[in-house]
Coordinates of C-alpha atoms in Angstrom, one line a residue:
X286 CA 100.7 176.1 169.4
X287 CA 98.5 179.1 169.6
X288 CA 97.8 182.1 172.5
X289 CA 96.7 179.5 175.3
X290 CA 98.1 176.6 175.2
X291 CA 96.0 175.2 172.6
X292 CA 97.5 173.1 169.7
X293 CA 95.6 172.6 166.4
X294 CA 96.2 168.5 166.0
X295 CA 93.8 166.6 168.3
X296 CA 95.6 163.2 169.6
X297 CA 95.6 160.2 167.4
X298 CA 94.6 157.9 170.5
X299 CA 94.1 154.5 170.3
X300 CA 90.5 152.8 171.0
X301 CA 89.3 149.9 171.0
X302 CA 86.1 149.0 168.9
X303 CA 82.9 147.6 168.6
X304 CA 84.8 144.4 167.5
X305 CA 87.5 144.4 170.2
X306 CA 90.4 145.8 168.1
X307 CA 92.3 148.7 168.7
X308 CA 92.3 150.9 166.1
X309 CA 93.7 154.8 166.0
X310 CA 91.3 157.6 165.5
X311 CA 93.1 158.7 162.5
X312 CA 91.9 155.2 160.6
X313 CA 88.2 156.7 160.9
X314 CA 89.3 160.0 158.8
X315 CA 91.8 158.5 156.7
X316 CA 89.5 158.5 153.3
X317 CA 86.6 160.4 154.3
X318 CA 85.4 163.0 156.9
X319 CA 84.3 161.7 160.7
X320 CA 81.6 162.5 162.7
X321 CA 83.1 161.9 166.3
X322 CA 80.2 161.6 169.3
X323 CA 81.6 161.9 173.0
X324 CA 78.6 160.0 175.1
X325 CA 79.4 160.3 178.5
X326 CA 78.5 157.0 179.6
X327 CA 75.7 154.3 178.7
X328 CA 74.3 153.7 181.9
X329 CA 72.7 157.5 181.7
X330 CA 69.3 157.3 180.1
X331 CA 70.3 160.6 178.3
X332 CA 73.5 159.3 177.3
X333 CA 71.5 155.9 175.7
X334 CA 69.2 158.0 174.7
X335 CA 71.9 160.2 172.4
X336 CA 73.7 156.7 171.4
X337 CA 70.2 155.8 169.9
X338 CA 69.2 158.8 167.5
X339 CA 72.7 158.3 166.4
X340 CA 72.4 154.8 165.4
X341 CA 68.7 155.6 163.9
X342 CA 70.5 158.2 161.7
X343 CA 73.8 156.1 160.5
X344 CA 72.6 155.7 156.9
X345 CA 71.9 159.0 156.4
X346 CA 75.5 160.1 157.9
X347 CA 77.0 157.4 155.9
X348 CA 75.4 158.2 152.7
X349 CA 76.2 162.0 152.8
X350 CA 79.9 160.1 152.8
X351 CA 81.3 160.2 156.8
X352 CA 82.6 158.0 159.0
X353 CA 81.1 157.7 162.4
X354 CA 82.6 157.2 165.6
X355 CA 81.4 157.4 169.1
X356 CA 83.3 157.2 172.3
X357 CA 81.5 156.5 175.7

């Protein structure tokens, strides 16, 4: 741990996906880097709104050679 309480590992939590099965955050880094997006929730037009210009940009994240995740 460092000077306030802060560790440097992030908890491997598990989630469930877009396909209902549970998976560990870890699996989305395991071979390549991840881009992880927190969306607050989908019911905010913002919050869609951010969830959208992600999905418009998934080739391009996936062709520079990451992994995307988002959590809502």
């Amino acid at each position: 741990m460092r000077g306030g309480g802060m560790s440097d590992a992030a908890p491997d939590a598990k989630l469930v996906d877009d396909t209902g099965h549970t998976r560990r955050i870890s699996e989305f880094w395991a071979s390549k880097p991840l881009l992880l997006f927190f969306v607050r929730h989908l019911g905010c037009p913002l919050c869609r709104g951010q969830a959208a210009e992600i999905r418009k940009n998934v080739e391009r994240f996936t062709e520079a050679g990451a992994e995307i995740a988002m959590i809502t």
